[in-house]
Amino acid sequence: MTQEYTAGQRQQHEVAAAPKVPGRDRYLDLLRSLALVRVVLYHLFGWAWLTVLFPSMGVMFALAGSLMARSLSRPALSVIRGRIRRLLPPLWAFSAVVLPLMFVGGWNLSEDPDHSGTWGLLELVNYVIPIGAPPYPWEVGFPSDLLESTWADQAVGPLWYLRAYLWFVLASPLLLWAFRRVPWATLLAPLALTAVVGTGLVSIPGELGNAVTDFAVYGSCWILGFAHHEGVLAKVPRYLAVSGSVLVMAFGLWWASGHLGPEGWDLNDIPLAQAAWSFGFVVILLQYSPSWQELPGRLARWDKLVTLSNNRAVTIYLWHNLLIMATVPIIDLAYRLPFMQSDRAVAALDATDTLWMFFLVWPLIGLAILTFGWIEDLAAKRGARLWPNGVRRSRVGPRATAGHRP
C-alpha cells in the first residue's frame, strides 16, 4: 500500500530528511544572550533570587565548554592559542582605560597594604594575562568625582570570570581526554571537589583558594558542555536526566537554606549550592536542546540582538559594571533641570533612580560595543565590524565601471 503526500506534507518530509547545514546553534546563542542580560540585571538591581532563577555563570561556562570540545577536533595547542588570542585584546583595551584611571584617582601600588612590594607589581600582570586576580584599591578617586569611591571594586571585580575561563581553556585537553575515558567520574569530580573546598572542609587561603573554588564550582558545567557536544548527554533517557537533575537542584536549595550568606539566597555566596543548582539547571537546558538553525516564531524578532550580543559577549561582560556606575552621574544631571527643583520631583526621581539606571545602561553598552567591540573581530582575525547584528548590507545602485565613477 503506497502512501500519498500532499504538496505541503512532501515538502515537510523533504525538509526533515535533509541534512542539517553546519552553523551556529541559535538555541545556544539565545541561552548566552539570556545569561548576559541576567548578569547585567543582577549587577544593576542586586536581586539575590536572580541567581536561582537563571544561573548565568553555569550556563555560560557550559556553552563555552561545548564550543571548546568542538574546537578540540583540531590540534590542542592551536586551539588554546586561538582562545587566548580572542580573550586578551579586549582585556587589554579594558585595562588600558581602567588602570590609568585608578592611578589618576590616587592609587599608589607601593603604599597599598594588600598589594605592596614586588609581589604587588607582579600581580599587575593579571591585567595582561588573567591567570590570577588583578589588584585594585577598595576605594579610590575618580576624575571630577563622577563615580563613587568603590568604582574600581565594581569595575574590576567581575574579571574573575576571565581567570576561570582561561583556567578551563588550559585544562580542556586533559579534561576532554579524561571525559572520553571515564565520562561520569570526570563529570562529577568537580562537584566532589566543591564539597571539599567550597564548604570549609579544606580551606585554601588567598586568591588561589578563590580560583580553585571557582574552578570546582563551575567545572561540572564546563564538562557538561563536553557531554552535550559528544552526544553523551543525549544518550541518557530524558526522564532520568530531568528527575536526577531535580534531585541535585533540590539538594542545592536545601544546602543553601542552611548556609545563607549576608545577601540571603544569593548562590554566589554559597559555593556548593551554586555548583549543585547550576549543574542540574544546565542538564535540563541541554537535555531539551532543540538545536535551532533559526530562532522560531516570536523569538525571531530578537534575532539581531541575539546575534549582536553573541558577537560582542566579551565586550558586554567586561564593560557592563563600569557602565552601570556611569549612569549615576547622568541621572544626577536631571536634578539640575528647571522642572526638577520641587521636593515632589526630587522625591520621584529618588524613588525611580534604579529604574532610570536600567534604561540608561543599554545605550551605554551599545556605545561600548561601537567603541571597543571591533577589537573582538581583530582578535579573531576577522575584519572589524562596528555593529555585527547579522544584517548584511547590500550595495545600492549599479556596479561602478572604469568609465563611470560613482
Short mmCIF file of C-alpha atoms in Angstrom, two decimals:
data_model
loop_
_atom_site.label_atom_id
_atom_site.label_comp_id
_atom_site.label_asym_id
_atom_site.label_seq_id
_atom_site.Cartn_x
_atom_site.Cartn_y
_atom_site.Cartn_z
CA MET A 1 0.00 0.00 0.00
CA THR A 2 1.51 3.31 -1.08
CA GLN A 3 1.24 6.46 0.98
CA GLU A 4 0.11 9.63 -0.72
CA TYR A 5 1.53 13.03 0.23
CA THR A 6 0.06 16.43 -0.26
CA ALA A 7 2.44 19.07 -1.57
CA GLY A 8 2.87 20.54 1.92
CA GLN A 9 3.45 17.13 3.52
CA ARG A 10 6.00 16.20 0.88
CA GLN A 11 7.86 19.46 1.44
CA GLN A 12 7.90 18.95 5.22
CA HIS A 13 9.19 15.42 4.74
CA GLU A 14 11.97 16.58 2.43
CA VAL A 15 13.00 19.32 4.89
CA ALA A 16 13.08 16.85 7.78
CA ALA A 17 15.13 14.37 5.76
CA ALA A 18 17.63 16.93 4.54
CA PRO A 19 20.94 17.06 6.39
CA LYS A 20 21.49 20.00 8.71
CA VAL A 21 23.63 22.80 7.41
CA PRO A 22 26.63 23.41 9.70
CA GLY A 23 26.48 26.72 11.52
CA ARG A 24 25.57 28.45 14.73
CA ASP A 25 23.18 26.74 17.11
CA ARG A 26 20.70 29.52 17.74
CA TYR A 27 19.33 27.86 20.86
CA LEU A 28 22.76 28.04 22.46
CA ASP A 29 23.16 31.61 21.19
CA LEU A 30 19.84 32.51 22.83
CA LEU A 31 20.98 30.99 26.14
CA ARG A 32 24.19 33.02 26.03
CA SER A 33 22.24 36.23 25.39
CA LEU A 34 19.87 35.50 28.26
CA ALA A 35 22.84 34.81 30.52
CA LEU A 36 24.42 38.16 29.66
CA VAL A 37 21.18 40.04 30.26
CA ARG A 38 20.76 38.30 33.62
CA VAL A 39 24.32 39.26 34.62
CA VAL A 40 23.59 42.91 33.86
CA LEU A 41 20.30 42.81 35.79
CA TYR A 42 21.96 41.16 38.78
CA HIS A 43 24.72 43.75 38.98
CA LEU A 44 22.19 46.52 38.48
CA PHE A 45 19.42 45.55 40.89
CA GLY A 46 21.33 43.17 43.18
CA TRP A 47 18.38 40.78 43.43
CA ALA A 48 19.66 37.57 45.04
CA TRP A 49 16.81 35.49 43.60
CA LEU A 50 18.17 36.05 40.09
CA THR A 51 20.96 33.57 40.90
CA VAL A 52 18.27 30.95 41.45
CA LEU A 53 16.04 31.98 38.56
CA PHE A 54 18.84 31.68 35.98
CA PRO A 55 22.41 30.66 36.98
CA SER A 56 24.13 32.64 34.25
CA MET A 57 27.71 31.70 35.04
CA GLY A 58 26.98 27.97 34.93
CA VAL A 59 25.19 28.39 31.61
CA MET A 60 28.00 30.47 30.10
CA PHE A 61 30.68 28.00 31.17
CA ALA A 62 28.67 25.08 29.78
CA LEU A 63 28.24 26.79 26.41
CA ALA A 64 31.95 27.65 26.32
CA GLY A 65 32.79 24.04 27.17
CA SER A 66 30.67 22.77 24.29
CA LEU A 67 32.43 25.11 21.84
CA MET A 68 35.80 24.12 23.25
CA ALA A 69 35.07 20.41 22.75
CA ARG A 70 34.10 21.10 19.15
CA SER A 71 37.28 23.06 18.55
CA LEU A 72 39.50 20.35 20.02
CA SER A 73 38.99 18.27 16.91
CA ARG A 74 41.99 20.37 15.81
CA PRO A 75 45.45 20.29 17.45
CA ALA A 76 45.08 21.31 21.09
CA LEU A 77 47.92 23.83 21.11
CA SER A 78 46.49 25.82 18.20
CA VAL A 79 43.02 25.80 19.80
CA ILE A 80 44.35 27.08 23.13
CA ARG A 81 46.40 29.74 21.36
CA GLY A 82 43.32 30.84 19.40
CA ARG A 83 41.13 31.04 22.51
CA ILE A 84 43.73 33.07 24.39
CA ARG A 85 44.21 35.36 21.39
CA ARG A 86 40.47 36.09 21.32
CA LEU A 87 40.35 36.79 25.04
CA LEU A 88 43.36 39.00 25.63
CA PRO A 89 42.99 42.05 23.31
CA PRO A 90 39.54 43.01 24.70
CA LEU A 91 41.02 42.68 28.20
CA TRP A 92 43.97 44.85 27.21
CA ALA A 93 41.63 47.59 25.99
CA PHE A 94 39.72 47.44 29.27
CA SER A 95 42.93 47.53 31.31
CA ALA A 96 44.28 50.44 29.24
CA VAL A 97 41.31 52.50 30.39
CA VAL A 98 40.79 51.31 33.97
CA LEU A 99 44.40 51.14 35.21
CA PRO A 100 45.28 54.77 34.35
CA LEU A 101 42.01 55.92 35.94
CA MET A 102 42.95 54.16 39.18
CA PHE A 103 46.41 55.72 39.20
CA VAL A 104 45.00 59.17 38.39
CA GLY A 105 42.48 58.65 41.19
CA GLY A 106 45.32 58.37 43.69
CA TRP A 107 46.08 54.64 43.89
CA ASN A 108 49.71 54.12 44.85
CA LEU A 109 50.53 50.45 44.47
CA SER A 110 53.68 50.70 46.60
CA GLU A 111 51.63 52.04 49.53
CA ASP A 112 48.72 49.61 49.18
CA PRO A 113 48.93 47.25 52.19
CA ASP A 114 47.23 44.47 50.24
CA HIS A 115 49.38 44.70 47.10
CA SER A 116 52.66 46.36 48.04
CA GLY A 117 56.16 45.26 47.17
CA THR A 118 57.43 43.14 44.33
CA TRP A 119 54.51 40.76 44.53
CA GLY A 120 52.08 43.64 44.04
CA LEU A 121 53.90 44.67 40.86
CA LEU A 122 53.80 41.07 39.61
CA GLU A 123 50.03 40.97 40.23
CA LEU A 124 49.62 43.71 37.63
CA VAL A 125 50.42 41.03 35.04
CA ASN A 126 46.87 39.79 35.58
CA TYR A 127 45.64 42.85 33.69
CA VAL A 128 47.51 41.44 30.71
CA ILE A 129 47.10 37.68 31.21
CA PRO A 130 44.35 36.83 33.74
CA ILE A 131 45.99 33.86 35.42
CA GLY A 132 45.14 35.25 38.86
CA ALA A 133 43.21 38.10 40.40
CA PRO A 134 44.20 41.64 39.30
CA PRO A 135 44.94 44.07 42.15
CA TYR A 136 42.82 47.15 42.72
CA PRO A 137 42.09 49.52 45.62
CA TRP A 138 38.90 49.14 47.58
CA GLU A 139 38.42 52.89 47.48
CA VAL A 140 39.95 55.33 45.02
CA GLY A 141 39.06 58.66 43.49
CA PHE A 142 37.73 59.31 40.02
CA PRO A 143 38.21 62.39 37.80
CA SER A 144 35.79 65.15 38.84
CA ASP A 145 34.38 62.71 41.44
CA LEU A 146 31.90 61.44 38.88
CA LEU A 147 31.87 57.92 40.36
CA GLU A 148 31.75 56.78 43.98
CA SER A 149 34.96 55.68 45.65
CA THR A 150 34.26 51.93 45.25
CA TRP A 151 34.11 52.13 41.45
CA ALA A 152 37.32 50.11 40.98
CA ASP A 153 35.93 47.21 43.01
CA GLN A 154 32.76 47.28 40.93
CA ALA A 155 34.59 47.54 37.60
CA VAL A 156 37.42 45.06 38.15
CA GLY A 157 35.69 42.55 40.41
CA PRO A 158 33.92 40.65 37.59
CA LEU A 159 37.28 39.82 35.96
CA TRP A 160 37.28 36.58 37.98
CA TYR A 161 35.27 35.12 35.09
CA LEU A 162 38.13 35.66 32.65
CA ARG A 163 40.52 33.97 35.05
CA ALA A 164 38.23 30.95 35.42
CA TYR A 165 37.66 30.81 31.66
CA LEU A 166 41.41 30.83 30.99
CA TRP A 167 41.96 28.04 33.51
CA PHE A 168 39.29 25.93 31.84
CA VAL A 169 40.76 26.57 28.39
CA LEU A 170 44.22 25.50 29.53
CA ALA A 171 42.84 22.39 31.26
CA SER A 172 40.43 21.39 28.47
CA PRO A 173 42.68 19.00 26.52
CA LEU A 174 43.31 16.98 29.69
CA LEU A 175 39.68 17.23 30.83
CA LEU A 176 38.37 16.10 27.44
CA TRP A 177 40.86 13.21 27.38
CA ALA A 178 39.65 12.12 30.83
CA PHE A 179 35.99 12.61 29.90
CA ARG A 180 36.25 10.35 26.87
CA ARG A 181 37.69 7.58 29.03
CA VAL A 182 35.76 7.92 32.30
CA PRO A 183 32.91 10.33 31.47
CA TRP A 184 30.81 10.14 34.60
CA ALA A 185 33.73 10.26 37.02
CA THR A 186 35.15 13.29 35.19
CA LEU A 187 31.74 14.97 35.10
CA LEU A 188 31.04 14.56 38.81
CA ALA A 189 34.59 15.13 40.11
CA PRO A 190 34.23 18.96 40.29
CA LEU A 191 31.07 18.59 42.39
CA ALA A 192 33.00 16.37 44.80
CA LEU A 193 35.84 18.92 44.85
CA THR A 194 33.35 21.68 45.63
CA ALA A 195 32.09 19.67 48.59
CA VAL A 196 35.65 19.75 49.90
CA VAL A 197 36.93 23.26 49.12
CA GLY A 198 33.59 25.08 48.93
CA THR A 199 32.28 24.12 52.34
CA GLY A 200 35.29 24.90 54.52
CA LEU A 201 36.19 21.24 54.95
CA VAL A 202 39.55 22.12 53.38
CA SER A 203 40.48 25.78 53.26
CA ILE A 204 42.91 27.19 50.69
CA PRO A 205 43.84 30.75 51.66
CA GLY A 206 44.04 33.78 49.41
CA GLU A 207 43.22 34.18 45.76
CA LEU A 208 44.46 30.68 44.99
CA GLY A 209 41.63 29.38 47.12
CA ASN A 210 39.12 31.56 45.28
CA ALA A 211 40.43 30.36 41.92
CA VAL A 212 40.30 26.69 42.90
CA THR A 213 36.79 27.12 44.29
CA ASP A 214 35.57 28.82 41.10
CA PHE A 215 37.16 26.05 39.04
CA ALA A 216 35.41 23.42 41.15
CA VAL A 217 32.01 25.15 41.28
CA TYR A 218 31.71 25.55 37.52
CA GLY A 219 33.87 22.62 36.41
CA SER A 220 30.94 20.24 36.04
CA CYS A 221 29.09 22.82 33.93
CA TRP A 222 32.12 23.14 31.62
CA ILE A 223 32.30 19.35 31.29
CA LEU A 224 28.54 19.24 30.68
CA GLY A 225 29.40 21.22 27.56
CA PHE A 226 31.68 18.33 26.58
CA ALA A 227 28.84 15.86 27.24
CA HIS A 228 26.49 17.91 25.08
CA HIS A 229 28.91 18.11 22.16
CA GLU A 230 29.99 14.45 22.38
CA GLY A 231 26.39 13.26 22.46
CA VAL A 232 26.78 11.58 25.84
CA LEU A 233 24.03 13.64 27.42
CA ALA A 234 21.61 12.75 24.63
CA LYS A 235 22.05 9.04 25.40
CA VAL A 236 20.63 9.48 28.91
CA PRO A 237 16.82 8.98 28.94
CA ARG A 238 15.19 12.36 29.38
CA TYR A 239 13.05 11.31 32.32
CA LEU A 240 16.15 10.03 34.13
CA ALA A 241 18.22 13.15 33.37
CA VAL A 242 15.47 15.55 34.44
CA SER A 243 14.48 13.66 37.59
CA GLY A 244 18.13 13.30 38.63
CA SER A 245 18.73 17.00 37.95
CA VAL A 246 15.74 17.98 40.06
CA LEU A 247 17.13 15.96 42.97
CA VAL A 248 20.55 17.64 42.63
CA MET A 249 18.92 21.07 42.44
CA ALA A 250 16.76 20.28 45.46
CA PHE A 251 19.90 19.36 47.38
CA GLY A 252 21.44 22.67 46.33
CA LEU A 253 18.48 24.65 47.67
CA TRP A 254 18.44 22.58 50.86
CA TRP A 255 22.13 23.28 51.41
CA ALA A 256 21.61 26.97 50.68
CA SER A 257 18.77 27.19 53.21
CA GLY A 258 21.17 26.23 55.98
CA HIS A 259 24.10 28.35 54.79
CA LEU A 260 22.58 31.68 53.78
CA GLY A 261 25.10 34.46 53.35
CA PRO A 262 24.79 38.20 54.01
CA GLU A 263 22.66 38.58 50.87
CA GLY A 264 20.29 35.73 51.74
CA TRP A 265 19.60 33.39 48.83
CA ASP A 266 22.44 34.71 46.70
CA LEU A 267 24.01 31.45 45.48
CA ASN A 268 27.23 33.28 44.62
CA ASP A 269 27.97 33.25 48.36
CA ILE A 270 27.22 29.51 48.75
CA PRO A 271 29.62 27.50 46.54
CA LEU A 272 28.16 24.01 46.99
CA ALA A 273 24.61 25.26 46.43
CA GLN A 274 25.74 27.18 43.36
CA ALA A 275 27.51 24.12 41.95
CA ALA A 276 24.55 21.78 42.51
CA TRP A 277 21.87 24.19 41.28
CA SER A 278 23.87 25.25 38.20
CA PHE A 279 24.67 21.63 37.34
CA GLY A 280 21.03 20.49 37.44
CA PHE A 281 19.80 23.61 35.67
CA VAL A 282 22.29 23.20 32.82
CA VAL A 283 21.49 19.49 32.41
CA ILE A 284 17.83 20.32 31.85
CA LEU A 285 18.62 23.14 29.41
CA LEU A 286 20.94 20.95 27.35
CA GLN A 287 18.72 17.88 27.55
CA TYR A 288 15.92 19.83 25.87
CA SER A 289 18.33 21.49 23.41
CA PRO A 290 16.42 21.79 20.11
CA SER A 291 19.47 22.82 18.01
CA TRP A 292 17.75 25.64 16.15
CA GLN A 293 19.36 26.93 12.99
CA GLU A 294 17.00 29.92 13.19
CA LEU A 295 15.08 31.38 16.09
CA PRO A 296 11.49 30.16 15.78
CA GLY A 297 8.22 32.04 16.00
CA ARG A 298 8.13 35.16 18.09
CA LEU A 299 11.72 34.66 19.15
CA ALA A 300 12.75 35.59 15.60
CA ARG A 301 12.14 39.27 16.38
CA TRP A 302 15.11 39.12 18.76
CA ASP A 303 17.42 37.59 16.16
CA LYS A 304 19.52 40.71 15.57
CA LEU A 305 20.06 41.39 19.27
CA VAL A 306 20.94 37.73 19.92
CA THR A 307 23.47 37.84 17.10
CA LEU A 308 24.94 41.13 18.32
CA SER A 309 25.27 40.01 21.93
CA ASN A 310 26.97 36.76 20.92
CA ASN A 311 29.43 38.60 18.67
CA ARG A 312 30.20 41.05 21.47
CA ALA A 313 29.85 38.86 24.56
CA VAL A 314 33.33 39.65 25.93
CA THR A 315 32.88 43.39 25.41
CA ILE A 316 29.49 43.41 27.13
CA TYR A 317 30.77 41.42 30.09
CA LEU A 318 33.95 43.48 30.53
CA TRP A 319 32.33 46.91 30.47
CA HIS A 320 28.80 46.46 31.82
CA ASN A 321 29.57 47.01 35.50
CA LEU A 322 31.52 50.22 34.93
CA LEU A 323 28.74 51.44 32.63
CA ILE A 324 26.12 50.73 35.29
CA MET A 325 28.03 53.09 37.58
CA ALA A 326 28.34 55.63 34.75
CA THR A 327 24.56 56.00 34.72
CA VAL A 328 24.67 57.68 38.15
CA PRO A 329 26.31 60.99 37.10
CA ILE A 330 23.97 61.08 34.09
CA ILE A 331 20.96 60.80 36.38
CA ASP A 332 22.47 63.44 38.67
CA LEU A 333 22.24 65.90 35.79
CA ALA A 334 18.47 65.52 35.88
CA TYR A 335 18.35 67.15 39.31
CA ARG A 336 19.63 70.37 37.72
CA LEU A 337 16.74 70.65 35.28
CA PRO A 338 14.42 73.63 35.98
CA PHE A 339 11.31 71.48 36.39
CA MET A 340 13.09 69.19 38.88
CA GLN A 341 13.54 71.77 41.62
CA SER A 342 10.46 70.90 43.67
CA ASP A 343 10.59 68.45 46.58
CA ARG A 344 7.99 66.27 44.88
CA ALA A 345 10.02 65.97 41.67
CA VAL A 346 13.20 65.18 43.58
CA ALA A 347 11.41 62.52 45.63
CA ALA A 348 10.02 60.94 42.45
CA LEU A 349 13.47 60.75 40.89
CA ASP A 350 14.96 59.35 44.09
CA ALA A 351 12.33 56.60 44.11
CA THR A 352 12.91 55.60 40.48
CA ASP A 353 16.67 56.11 40.09
CA THR A 354 17.41 52.39 39.71
CA LEU A 355 14.77 52.14 37.00
CA TRP A 356 16.40 55.02 35.17
CA MET A 357 19.75 53.25 35.50
CA PHE A 358 18.16 50.24 33.81
CA PHE A 359 17.03 52.29 30.83
CA LEU A 360 20.31 54.20 30.54
CA VAL A 361 22.75 51.30 30.78
CA TRP A 362 21.68 49.68 27.49
CA PRO A 363 22.55 52.64 25.24
CA LEU A 364 25.83 52.94 27.16
CA ILE A 365 26.52 49.27 26.44
CA GLY A 366 25.72 49.98 22.80
CA LEU A 367 28.25 52.82 22.88
CA ALA A 368 30.87 50.47 24.34
CA ILE A 369 30.16 47.98 21.55
CA LEU A 370 30.77 50.71 18.98
CA THR A 371 33.91 51.95 20.74
CA PHE A 372 35.61 48.70 21.78
CA GLY A 373 33.70 45.82 20.21
CA TRP A 374 35.65 45.78 16.95
CA ILE A 375 38.69 44.62 18.96
CA GLU A 376 36.98 41.23 19.28
CA ASP A 377 36.97 40.98 15.48
CA LEU A 378 40.65 41.78 15.21
CA ALA A 379 41.42 39.28 17.97
CA ALA A 380 39.55 36.63 15.97
CA LYS A 381 41.40 37.64 12.79
CA ARG A 382 38.24 38.98 11.16
CA GLY A 383 37.54 42.29 9.55
CA ALA A 384 36.49 44.92 12.07
CA ARG A 385 32.73 45.49 12.35
CA LEU A 386 31.01 48.22 14.33
CA TRP A 387 27.60 46.61 14.81
CA PRO A 388 27.65 42.87 13.92
CA ASN A 389 23.96 42.01 14.30
CA GLY A 390 23.82 39.67 11.31
CA VAL A 391 22.44 42.19 8.84
CA ARG A 392 24.35 42.13 5.57
CA ARG A 393 24.44 45.46 3.83
CA SER A 394 23.88 45.14 0.09
CA ARG A 395 25.30 47.54 -2.44
CA VAL A 396 22.92 50.12 -3.77
CA GLY A 397 22.95 51.09 -7.42
CA PRO A 398 24.84 49.69 -10.38
CA ARG A 399 28.41 48.48 -10.05
CA ALA A 400 30.90 51.21 -10.91
CA THR A 401 32.87 50.74 -14.13
CA ALA A 402 36.08 52.28 -15.34
CA GLY A 403 34.25 54.93 -17.34
CA HIS A 404 31.61 55.74 -14.74
CA ARG A 405 32.79 56.85 -11.33
CA PRO A 406 30.28 56.56 -8.51
#
